[in-house]
XYZ file of C-alpha atoms in Angstrom:
608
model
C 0.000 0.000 0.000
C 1.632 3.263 -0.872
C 1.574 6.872 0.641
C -1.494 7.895 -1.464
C -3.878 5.140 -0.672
C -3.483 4.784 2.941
C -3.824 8.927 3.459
C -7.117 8.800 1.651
C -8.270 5.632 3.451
C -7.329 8.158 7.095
C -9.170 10.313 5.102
C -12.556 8.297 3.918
C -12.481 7.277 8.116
C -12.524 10.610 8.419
C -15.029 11.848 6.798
C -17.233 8.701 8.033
C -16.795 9.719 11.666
C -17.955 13.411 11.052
C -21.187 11.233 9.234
C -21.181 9.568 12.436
C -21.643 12.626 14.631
C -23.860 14.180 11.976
C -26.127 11.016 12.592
C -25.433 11.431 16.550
C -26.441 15.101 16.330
C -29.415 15.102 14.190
C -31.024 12.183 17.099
C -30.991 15.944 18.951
C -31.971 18.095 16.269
C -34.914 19.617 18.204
C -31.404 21.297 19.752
C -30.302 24.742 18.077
C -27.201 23.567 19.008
C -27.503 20.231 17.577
C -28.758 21.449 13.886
C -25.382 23.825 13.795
C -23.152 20.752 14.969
C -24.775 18.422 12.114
C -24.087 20.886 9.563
C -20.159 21.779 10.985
C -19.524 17.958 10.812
C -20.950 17.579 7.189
C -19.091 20.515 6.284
C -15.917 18.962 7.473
C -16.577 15.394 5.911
C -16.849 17.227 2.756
C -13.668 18.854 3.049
C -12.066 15.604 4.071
C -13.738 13.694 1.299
C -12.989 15.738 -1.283
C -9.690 15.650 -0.296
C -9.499 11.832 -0.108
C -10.326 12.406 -3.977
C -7.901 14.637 -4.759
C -5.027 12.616 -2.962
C -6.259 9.917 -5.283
C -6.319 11.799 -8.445
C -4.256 11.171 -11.336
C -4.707 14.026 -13.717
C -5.543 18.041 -13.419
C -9.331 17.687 -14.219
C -9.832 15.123 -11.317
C -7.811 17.346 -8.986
C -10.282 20.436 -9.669
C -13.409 18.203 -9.279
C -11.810 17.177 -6.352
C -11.373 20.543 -5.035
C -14.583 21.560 -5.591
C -16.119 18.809 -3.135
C -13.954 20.074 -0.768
C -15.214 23.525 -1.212
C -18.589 22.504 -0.007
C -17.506 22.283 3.583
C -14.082 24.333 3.359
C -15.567 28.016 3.549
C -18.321 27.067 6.195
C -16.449 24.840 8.795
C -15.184 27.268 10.969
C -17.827 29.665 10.674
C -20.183 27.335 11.947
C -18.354 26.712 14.698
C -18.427 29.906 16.075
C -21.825 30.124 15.434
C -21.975 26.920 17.825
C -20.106 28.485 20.371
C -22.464 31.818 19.799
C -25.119 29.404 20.361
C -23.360 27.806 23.836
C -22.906 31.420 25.160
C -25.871 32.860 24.051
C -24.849 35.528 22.591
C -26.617 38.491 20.553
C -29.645 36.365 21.172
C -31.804 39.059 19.974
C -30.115 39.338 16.521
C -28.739 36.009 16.220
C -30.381 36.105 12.487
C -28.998 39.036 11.344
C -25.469 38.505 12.766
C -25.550 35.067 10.755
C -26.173 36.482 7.763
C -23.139 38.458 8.262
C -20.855 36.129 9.677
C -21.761 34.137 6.291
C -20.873 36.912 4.004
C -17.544 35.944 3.298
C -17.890 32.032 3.376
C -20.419 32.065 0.628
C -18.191 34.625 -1.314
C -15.397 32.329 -1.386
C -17.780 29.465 -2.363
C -19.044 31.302 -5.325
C -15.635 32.410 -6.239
C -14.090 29.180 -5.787
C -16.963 27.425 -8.150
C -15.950 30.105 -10.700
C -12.021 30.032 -9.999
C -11.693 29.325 -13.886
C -12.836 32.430 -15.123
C -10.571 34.729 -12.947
C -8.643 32.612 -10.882
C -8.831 35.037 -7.554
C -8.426 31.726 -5.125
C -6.095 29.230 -6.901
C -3.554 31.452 -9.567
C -2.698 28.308 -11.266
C -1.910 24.440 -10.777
C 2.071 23.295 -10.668
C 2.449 19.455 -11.197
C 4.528 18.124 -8.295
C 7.533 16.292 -9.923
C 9.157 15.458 -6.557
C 6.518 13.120 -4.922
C 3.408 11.992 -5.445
C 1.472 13.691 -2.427
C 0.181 16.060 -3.643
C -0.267 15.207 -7.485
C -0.359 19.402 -8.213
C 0.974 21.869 -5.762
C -1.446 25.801 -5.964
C -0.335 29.057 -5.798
C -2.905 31.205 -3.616
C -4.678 33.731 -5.164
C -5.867 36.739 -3.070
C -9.046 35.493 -1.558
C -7.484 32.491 -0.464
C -5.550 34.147 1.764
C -9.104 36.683 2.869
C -10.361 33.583 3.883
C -7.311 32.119 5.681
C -7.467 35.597 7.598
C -10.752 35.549 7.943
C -10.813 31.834 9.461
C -8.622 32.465 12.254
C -10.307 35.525 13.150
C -13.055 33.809 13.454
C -11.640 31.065 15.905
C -10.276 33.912 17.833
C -13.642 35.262 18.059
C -14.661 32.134 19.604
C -12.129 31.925 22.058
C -12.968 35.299 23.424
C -16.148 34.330 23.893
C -15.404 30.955 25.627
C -12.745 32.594 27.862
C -15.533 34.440 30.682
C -18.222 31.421 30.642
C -15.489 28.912 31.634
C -14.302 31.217 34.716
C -17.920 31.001 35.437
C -19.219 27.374 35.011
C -19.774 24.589 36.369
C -17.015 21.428 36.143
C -19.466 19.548 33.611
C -19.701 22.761 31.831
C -16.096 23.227 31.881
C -15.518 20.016 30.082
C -17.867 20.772 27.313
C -16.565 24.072 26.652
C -12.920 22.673 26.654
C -13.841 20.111 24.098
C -15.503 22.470 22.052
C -12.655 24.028 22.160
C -10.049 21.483 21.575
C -12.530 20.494 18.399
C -11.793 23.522 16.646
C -8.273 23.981 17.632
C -7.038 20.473 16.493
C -7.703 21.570 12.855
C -6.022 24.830 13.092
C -3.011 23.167 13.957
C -2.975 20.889 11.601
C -3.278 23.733 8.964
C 0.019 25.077 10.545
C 2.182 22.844 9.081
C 1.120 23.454 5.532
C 1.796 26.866 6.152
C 5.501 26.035 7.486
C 6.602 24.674 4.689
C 4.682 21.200 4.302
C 3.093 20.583 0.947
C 0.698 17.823 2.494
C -2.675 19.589 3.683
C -2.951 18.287 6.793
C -6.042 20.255 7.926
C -8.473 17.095 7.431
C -7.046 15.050 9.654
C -7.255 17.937 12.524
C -10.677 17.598 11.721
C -10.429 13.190 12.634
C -9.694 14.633 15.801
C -12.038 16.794 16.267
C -14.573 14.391 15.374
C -13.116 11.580 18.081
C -13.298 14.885 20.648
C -17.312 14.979 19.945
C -17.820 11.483 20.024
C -15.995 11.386 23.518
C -17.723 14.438 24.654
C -21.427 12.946 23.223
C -21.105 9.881 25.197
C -18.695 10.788 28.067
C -20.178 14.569 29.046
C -23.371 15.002 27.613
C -21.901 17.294 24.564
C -25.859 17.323 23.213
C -28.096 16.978 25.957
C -27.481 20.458 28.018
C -25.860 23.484 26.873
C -23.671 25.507 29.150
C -26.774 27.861 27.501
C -29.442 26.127 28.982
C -27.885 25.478 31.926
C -27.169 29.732 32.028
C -30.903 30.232 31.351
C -31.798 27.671 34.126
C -29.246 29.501 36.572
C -30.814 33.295 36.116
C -34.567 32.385 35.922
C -33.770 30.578 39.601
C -36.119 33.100 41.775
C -33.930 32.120 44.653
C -30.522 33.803 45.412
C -27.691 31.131 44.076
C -23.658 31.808 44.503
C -21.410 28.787 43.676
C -18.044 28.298 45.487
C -14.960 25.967 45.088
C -13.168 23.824 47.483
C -10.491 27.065 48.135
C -14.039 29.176 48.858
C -13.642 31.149 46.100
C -16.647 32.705 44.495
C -16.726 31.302 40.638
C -20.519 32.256 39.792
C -23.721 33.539 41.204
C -27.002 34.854 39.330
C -28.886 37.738 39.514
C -31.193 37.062 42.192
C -27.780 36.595 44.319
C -26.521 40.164 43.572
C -30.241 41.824 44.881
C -29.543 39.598 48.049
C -25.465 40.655 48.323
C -25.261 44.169 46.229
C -21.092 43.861 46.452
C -21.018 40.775 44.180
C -21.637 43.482 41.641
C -18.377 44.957 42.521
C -15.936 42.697 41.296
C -14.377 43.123 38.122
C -13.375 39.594 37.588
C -13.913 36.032 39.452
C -12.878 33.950 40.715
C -12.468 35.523 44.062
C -11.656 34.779 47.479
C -15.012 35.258 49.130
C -13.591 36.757 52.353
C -13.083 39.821 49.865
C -16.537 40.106 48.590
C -18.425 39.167 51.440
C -16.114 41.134 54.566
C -19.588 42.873 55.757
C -21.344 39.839 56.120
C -18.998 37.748 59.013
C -21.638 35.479 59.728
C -21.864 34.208 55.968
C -18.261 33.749 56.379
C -18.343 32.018 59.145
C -20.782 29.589 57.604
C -18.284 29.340 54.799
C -15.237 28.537 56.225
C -16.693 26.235 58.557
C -15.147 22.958 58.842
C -18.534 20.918 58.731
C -19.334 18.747 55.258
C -22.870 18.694 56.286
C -25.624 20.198 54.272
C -27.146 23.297 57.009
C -29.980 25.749 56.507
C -29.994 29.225 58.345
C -31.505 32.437 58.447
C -29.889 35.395 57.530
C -30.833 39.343 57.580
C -29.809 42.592 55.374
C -30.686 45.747 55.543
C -31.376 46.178 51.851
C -33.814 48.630 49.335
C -34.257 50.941 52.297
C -36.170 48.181 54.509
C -34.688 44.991 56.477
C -34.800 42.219 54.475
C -35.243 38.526 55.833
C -33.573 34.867 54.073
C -34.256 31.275 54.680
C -30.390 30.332 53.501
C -29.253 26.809 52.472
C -25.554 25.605 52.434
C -25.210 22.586 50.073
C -21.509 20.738 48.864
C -21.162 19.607 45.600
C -20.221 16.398 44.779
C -18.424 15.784 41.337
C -17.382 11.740 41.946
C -17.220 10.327 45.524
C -17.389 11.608 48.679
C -15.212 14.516 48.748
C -16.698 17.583 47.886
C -15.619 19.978 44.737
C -17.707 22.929 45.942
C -20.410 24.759 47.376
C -23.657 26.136 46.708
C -25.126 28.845 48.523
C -28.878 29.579 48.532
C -30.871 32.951 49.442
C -34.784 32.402 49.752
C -36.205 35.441 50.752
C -39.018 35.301 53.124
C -39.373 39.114 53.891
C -42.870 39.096 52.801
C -43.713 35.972 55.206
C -41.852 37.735 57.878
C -43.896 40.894 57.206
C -46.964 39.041 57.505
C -46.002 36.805 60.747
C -45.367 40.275 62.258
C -48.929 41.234 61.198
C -50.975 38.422 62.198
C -49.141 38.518 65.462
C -50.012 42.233 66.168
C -54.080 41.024 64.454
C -54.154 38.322 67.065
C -52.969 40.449 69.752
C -55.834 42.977 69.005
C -58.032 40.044 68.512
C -57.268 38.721 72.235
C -58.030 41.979 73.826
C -60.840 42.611 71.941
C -62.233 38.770 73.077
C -61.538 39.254 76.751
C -63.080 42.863 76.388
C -66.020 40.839 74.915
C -65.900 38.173 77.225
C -66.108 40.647 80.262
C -68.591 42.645 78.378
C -70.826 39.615 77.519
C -70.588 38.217 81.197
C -71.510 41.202 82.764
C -74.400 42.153 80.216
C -76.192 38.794 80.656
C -76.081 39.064 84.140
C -77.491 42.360 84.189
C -80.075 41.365 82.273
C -80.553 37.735 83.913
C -80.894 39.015 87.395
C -83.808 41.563 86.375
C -85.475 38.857 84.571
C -85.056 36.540 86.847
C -86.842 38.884 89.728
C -89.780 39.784 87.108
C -90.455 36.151 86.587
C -91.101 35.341 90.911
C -92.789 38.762 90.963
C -95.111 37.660 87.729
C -95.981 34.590 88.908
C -96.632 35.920 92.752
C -99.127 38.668 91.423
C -100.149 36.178 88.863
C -101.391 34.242 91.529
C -102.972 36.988 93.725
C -104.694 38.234 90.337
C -106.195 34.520 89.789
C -107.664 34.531 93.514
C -109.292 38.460 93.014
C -110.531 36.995 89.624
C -109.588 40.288 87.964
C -110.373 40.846 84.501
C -106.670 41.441 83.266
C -105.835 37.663 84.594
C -105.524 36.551 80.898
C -103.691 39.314 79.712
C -101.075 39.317 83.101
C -100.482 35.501 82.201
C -99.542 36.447 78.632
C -97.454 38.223 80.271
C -96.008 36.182 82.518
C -94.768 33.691 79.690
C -93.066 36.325 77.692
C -91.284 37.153 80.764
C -90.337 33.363 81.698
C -89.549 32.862 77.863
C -87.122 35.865 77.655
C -85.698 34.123 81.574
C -85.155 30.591 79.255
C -83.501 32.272 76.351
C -81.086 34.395 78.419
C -80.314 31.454 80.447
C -80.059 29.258 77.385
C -77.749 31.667 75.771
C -75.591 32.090 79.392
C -75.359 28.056 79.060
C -74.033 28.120 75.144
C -71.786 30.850 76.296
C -70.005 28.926 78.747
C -69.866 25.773 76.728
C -68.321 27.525 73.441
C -65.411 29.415 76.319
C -65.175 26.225 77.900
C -66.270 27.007 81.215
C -68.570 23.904 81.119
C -67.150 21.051 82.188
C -68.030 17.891 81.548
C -68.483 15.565 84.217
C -70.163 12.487 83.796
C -71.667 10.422 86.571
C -73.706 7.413 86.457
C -77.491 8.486 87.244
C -80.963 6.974 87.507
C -82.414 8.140 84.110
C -86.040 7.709 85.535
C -85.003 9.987 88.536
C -83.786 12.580 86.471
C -86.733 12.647 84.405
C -88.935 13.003 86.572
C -87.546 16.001 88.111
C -87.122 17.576 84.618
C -90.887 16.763 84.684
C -91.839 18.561 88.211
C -90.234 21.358 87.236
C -92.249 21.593 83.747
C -95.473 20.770 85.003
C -96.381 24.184 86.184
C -96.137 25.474 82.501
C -97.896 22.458 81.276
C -100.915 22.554 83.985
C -101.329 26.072 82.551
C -102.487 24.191 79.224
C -103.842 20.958 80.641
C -101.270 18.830 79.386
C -100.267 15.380 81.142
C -96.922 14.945 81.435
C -96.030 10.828 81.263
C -92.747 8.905 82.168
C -92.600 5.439 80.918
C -88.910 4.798 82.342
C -87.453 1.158 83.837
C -86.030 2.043 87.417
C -82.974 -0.108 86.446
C -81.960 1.906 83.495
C -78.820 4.151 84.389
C -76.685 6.578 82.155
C -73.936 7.852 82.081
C -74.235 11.512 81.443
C -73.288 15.447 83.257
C -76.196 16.052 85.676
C -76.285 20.243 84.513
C -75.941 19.074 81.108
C -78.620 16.106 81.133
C -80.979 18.578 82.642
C -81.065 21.184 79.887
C -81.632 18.844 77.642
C -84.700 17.752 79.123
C -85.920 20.747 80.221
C -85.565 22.126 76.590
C -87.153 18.918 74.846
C -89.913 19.688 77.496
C -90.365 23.366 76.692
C -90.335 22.586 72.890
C -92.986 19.760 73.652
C -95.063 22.122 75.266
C -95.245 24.729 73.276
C -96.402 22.783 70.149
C -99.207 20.772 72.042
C -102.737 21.967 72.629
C -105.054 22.276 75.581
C -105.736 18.752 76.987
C -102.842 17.374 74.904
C -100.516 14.324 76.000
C -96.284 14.517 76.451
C -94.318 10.820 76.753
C -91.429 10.456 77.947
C -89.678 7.372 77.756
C -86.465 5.133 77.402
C -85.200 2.021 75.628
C -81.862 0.256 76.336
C -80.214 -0.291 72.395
C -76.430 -2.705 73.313
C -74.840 0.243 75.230
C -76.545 2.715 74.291
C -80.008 3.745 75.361
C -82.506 5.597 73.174
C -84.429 8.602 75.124
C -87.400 9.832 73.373
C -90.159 12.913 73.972
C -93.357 12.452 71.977
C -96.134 14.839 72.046
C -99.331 14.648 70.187
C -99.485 18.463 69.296
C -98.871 20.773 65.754
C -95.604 19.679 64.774
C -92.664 21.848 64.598
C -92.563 24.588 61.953
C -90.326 24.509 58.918
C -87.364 26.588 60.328
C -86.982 24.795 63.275
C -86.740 21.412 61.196
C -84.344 23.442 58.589
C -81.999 24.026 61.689
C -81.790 20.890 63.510
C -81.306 19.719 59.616
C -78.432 21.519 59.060
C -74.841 19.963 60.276
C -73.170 23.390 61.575
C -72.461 22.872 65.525
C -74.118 26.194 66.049
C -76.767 27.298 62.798
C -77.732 30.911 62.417
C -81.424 29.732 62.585
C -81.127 28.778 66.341
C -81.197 32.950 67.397
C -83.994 33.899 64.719
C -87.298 33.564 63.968
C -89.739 35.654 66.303
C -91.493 33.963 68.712
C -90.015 30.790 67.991
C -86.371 31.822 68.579
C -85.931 30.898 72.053
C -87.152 27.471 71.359
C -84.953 26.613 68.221
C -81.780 28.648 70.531
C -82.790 25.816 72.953
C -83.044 22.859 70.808
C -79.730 23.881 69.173
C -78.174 23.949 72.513
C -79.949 20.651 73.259
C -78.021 18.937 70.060
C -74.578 20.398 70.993
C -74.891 19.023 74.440
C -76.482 15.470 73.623
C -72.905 15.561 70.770
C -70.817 16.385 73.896
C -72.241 13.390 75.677
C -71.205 11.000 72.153
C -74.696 10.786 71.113
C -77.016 12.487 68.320
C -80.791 13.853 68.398
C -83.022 13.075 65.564
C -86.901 13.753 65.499
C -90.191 12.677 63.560
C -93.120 15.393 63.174
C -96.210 15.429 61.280
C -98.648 18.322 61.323
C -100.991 18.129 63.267
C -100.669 14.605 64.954
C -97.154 15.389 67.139
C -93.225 15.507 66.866
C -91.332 12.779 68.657
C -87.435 14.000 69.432
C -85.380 10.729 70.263
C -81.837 11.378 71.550
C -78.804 8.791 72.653
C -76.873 8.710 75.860
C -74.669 5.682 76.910
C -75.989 3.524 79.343
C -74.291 2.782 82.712
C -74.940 -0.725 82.853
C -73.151 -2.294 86.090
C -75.276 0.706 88.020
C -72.149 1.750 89.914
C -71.787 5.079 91.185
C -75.342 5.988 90.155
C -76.086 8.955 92.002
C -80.223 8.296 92.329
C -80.595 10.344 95.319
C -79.947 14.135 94.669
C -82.834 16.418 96.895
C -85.682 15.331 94.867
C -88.670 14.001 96.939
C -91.455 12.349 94.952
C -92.414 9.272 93.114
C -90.769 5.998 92.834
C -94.332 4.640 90.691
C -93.542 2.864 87.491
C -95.123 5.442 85.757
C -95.310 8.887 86.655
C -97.962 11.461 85.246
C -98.351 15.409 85.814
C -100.668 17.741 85.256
């Protein structure tokens, strides 16, 4: 094999491992990045194809059509590279079109000019057969745009370079790597091109361009070349809302973003990084501290600045970064600012302050009103039913219209007290204390005490209660109830009517109900015990009903209280029945059945 036929075979490998990162590339063509790379490494498997050719020709003719497959991918190759790396930095992004139209200029001149070289001969002068060696077969002398474009091509890698330079100070170690390949990609050719120019009459450019292609293969499989820009990654880095500075293992500051400088105004300041961060950050000593601290662990802290004329408050995060095993490369440093959250902490503090005076003003205030008004009440209800009574034995005429009367007065006593008794329960001044009791005792002093108001009306009041059945239940608590079921019952039944009281025992629990045979209860009574709010709107309004429905709503949350529930079944005009659960006491111990109440120990108990 002679010198000829193993450079072009170099050379066909060549060119099929730039088609080979073409193919890579265009899998990530959605990429800007990726469309510019598939087009450098066609460009350059063109050059080196062509010049596989013309290493191979034998004659003048085939040396020209050589050269003009080369000059498919010769004027564009390094021109799209820097539009790569203008791409990677993210440069001029809003005139990235127009600046490629320029940068292109001068490549498609020379392509043009080339393809016409015959006519005025402004790249290649003429064609000198090589009678030395065979490599090459004809040796060119340059005409004056081959030498624009040899200017023009290492300007252009010089452009690149400048603009690699400050985004490697700055990135990350993956970054790094890419950007050093990139580099090493388009600097491998350029050397190669060197040694034609001192002196060497092989072109040696295309295999600079082997190299660069086993670079981007490496750097494709080994770093991600494709997959993340040090672009992307930029973008990612200044759209973070949160404060981010990056440190290395010396703690020197290499990057930060601009959420960083609002937090630390004197990152600003420096001209250049890296630098030492005990020179940037020298008026914050407790971020240093937290810096040079000895401690590999992870650590979150808060941290304050007086900063846009008001104090400003962070949640801060100290994070190492790991590049392979456990020793760490660098840190991260993380500025959340929670000023606002502060700000309102500070308010709802200062609101709940206000909102505790204001409820202890209220609570005094609502304590000493319903006394005020209790105690009144309580004296016009003894003195209403003392004159009641005188009036009743005189057999004056205003005896119906005094009793009226009297049971507005003893209705307004039951509200306020109702009300007094949901007070104390909602401020927790009720305490509940169950006992085991003697349900039938119980009821039938709920029933002594009603049967005054239900003589008034005729109505016989009827226990139908087992002596053996015992709850468990608070006395105070058990005794609203039933005093309020009682009142309710009362109301709604007629002259002459008929109120049951009785008990079943249901496993542990036992089922207490109050059946009367009067109107039924009106709609927005059975609209609020419907409704599933502890405390319903209904229970306070309603006219002459609203002491009632305050009552049976008080009932409820008391019977709930106890770990039962109240239900009830009415039908105009035939009666309501209001069934409520309690849990039994079954053994009987500690049944308190003898608490100052004289009467009946019958079976069955009736008044009125």
């Amino acid at each position: 094999m002679d010198t000829r036929q193993g450079m072009s075979i170099l050379l066909f490998l060549a060119a099929a491992l730039m088609g080979f990162i073409s193919f890579l590339s265009y899998r990530k063509r959605h990429l800007p990045v990726a469309k510019t790379m598939i087009l450098m490494m066609l460009a350059a498997a063109f050059y080196a194809l062509g010049y596989a050719f013309e290493v191979l020709s034998r004659s003048l003719n085939e040396v020209k059509l050589s050269l003009q497959i080369e000059y498919l991918g010769i004027p564009f190759v390094t021109t799209l590279w820097l539009f790569l790396i203008i791409q990677f930095t993210g440069t001029a992004t809003g005139y990235r079109r127009r600046l490629a139209l320029l940068l292109f200029v001068i490549p498609i001149a020379v392509f043009f000019i080339h393809l016409t070289n015959g006519w005025h001969h402004l790249i290649y002068e003429r064609y000198i057969l090589n009678t030395e060696g065979s490599v090459p077969l004809y040796t060119t002398v340059k005409g004056p745009w081959y030498k624009v474009h040899t200017v023009y091509n290492y300007f252009v890698l010089l452009c690149g370079i400048v603009l690699f330079i400050p985004m490697y100070w700055r990135a990350l170690p993956m970054v790094r790597k890419q950007i050093f390949l990139l580099l090493l990609g388009a600097i491998a050719p350029m050397l190669f091109n060197l040694f034609f120019w001192f002196g060497i009459s092989v072109d040696l450019t295309p295999f600079g361009f082997a190299v660069s292609g086993i670079v981007y293969v490496w750097g494709i499989f080994r770093f991600n070349l494709l997959r993340l820009t040090p672009l992307a990654l930029a973008k990612v880095f200044e759209t973070i809302r949160d404060g981010v500075v990056l440190l290395d293992y010396e703690n020197q500051i290499i990057s930060y973003n601009s959420a960083a400088e609002k937090v630390l105004p004197e990152l600003g300041l420096m001209k250049r990084y890296p630098v030492y961060a005990g020179d940037v950050l020298s008026a914050s000593p407790e971020l240093l501290e937290r810096l040079r601290s000895e401690s590999v662990a992870d650590e979150r802290f808060s941290y304050q600045r007086f900063n846009e004329q008001q104090n400003k408050y962070y949640s801060c995060s100290l994070s190492f970064i790991y590049d392979s095993g456990s020793i760490p490369v660098g840190k991260m440093l993380m500025f959340n600012d929670i000023t606002e959250l502060k700000e309102n902490e500070v308010r709802l503090r200062e609101n709940a302050r206000q909102l505790f005076e204001l409820n202890a003003f209220k609570d005094r205030m609502f304590t000493v009103v319903a006394h005020d008004i209790r105690d009144p009440i309580a004296l016009l209800v003894s003195l209403t039913q003392l004159h009641g009574e005188e009036l009743a034995a005189a057999d004056i005429e205003q005896t119906e219209l005094f009793q009226e009367l009297k049971g507005q007065v003893q209705g307004t006593f039951h509200l306020v007290d109702n009300l007094l008794d949901w007070y104390r329960s909602q401020k927790g001044t009720v305490a509940y204390l169950p006992f085991s009791w003697n349900l039938q005792q119980v009821v039938r002093q709920a029933i002594s005490l009603a049967g005054v108001k239900a003589s008034m009306k005729q109505i016989r009041l009827i226990e139908h209660i087992d002596e053996k059945i015992s709850v468990s239940a608070d006395k105070e608590m058990l005794d609203l109830i039933l005093r309020n079921l009682l009142s309710n019952a009362i109301k709604f039944t007629g002259l002459g009517g008929r109120i049951e009281i009785g008990a079943v025992l249901e496993g542990k629990l036992i089922v207490v109900t109050v059946r009367d045979n009067g109107a039924g209860i009106d709609e927005k009574t059975a609209e609020m015990l419907s409704l599933e709010e502890p405390f319903p709107k209904a229970a306070v309004t309603g006219g002459d009903s609203g002491d009632i429905r305050f009552g049976l709503a008080l009932a409820r949350e008391f019977i709930r209280i106890h770990g039962g529930s109240l239900w009830f079944e009415s039908e105009p005009g035939v009666g309501t029945t209001f069934s409520f659960t309690l849990h039994s006491s079954i053994d009987g111990r500690d049944t308190l059945d003898n608490f100052g109440m004289e009467g009946e120990t019958d079976e069955s108990h009736s008044s009125g």
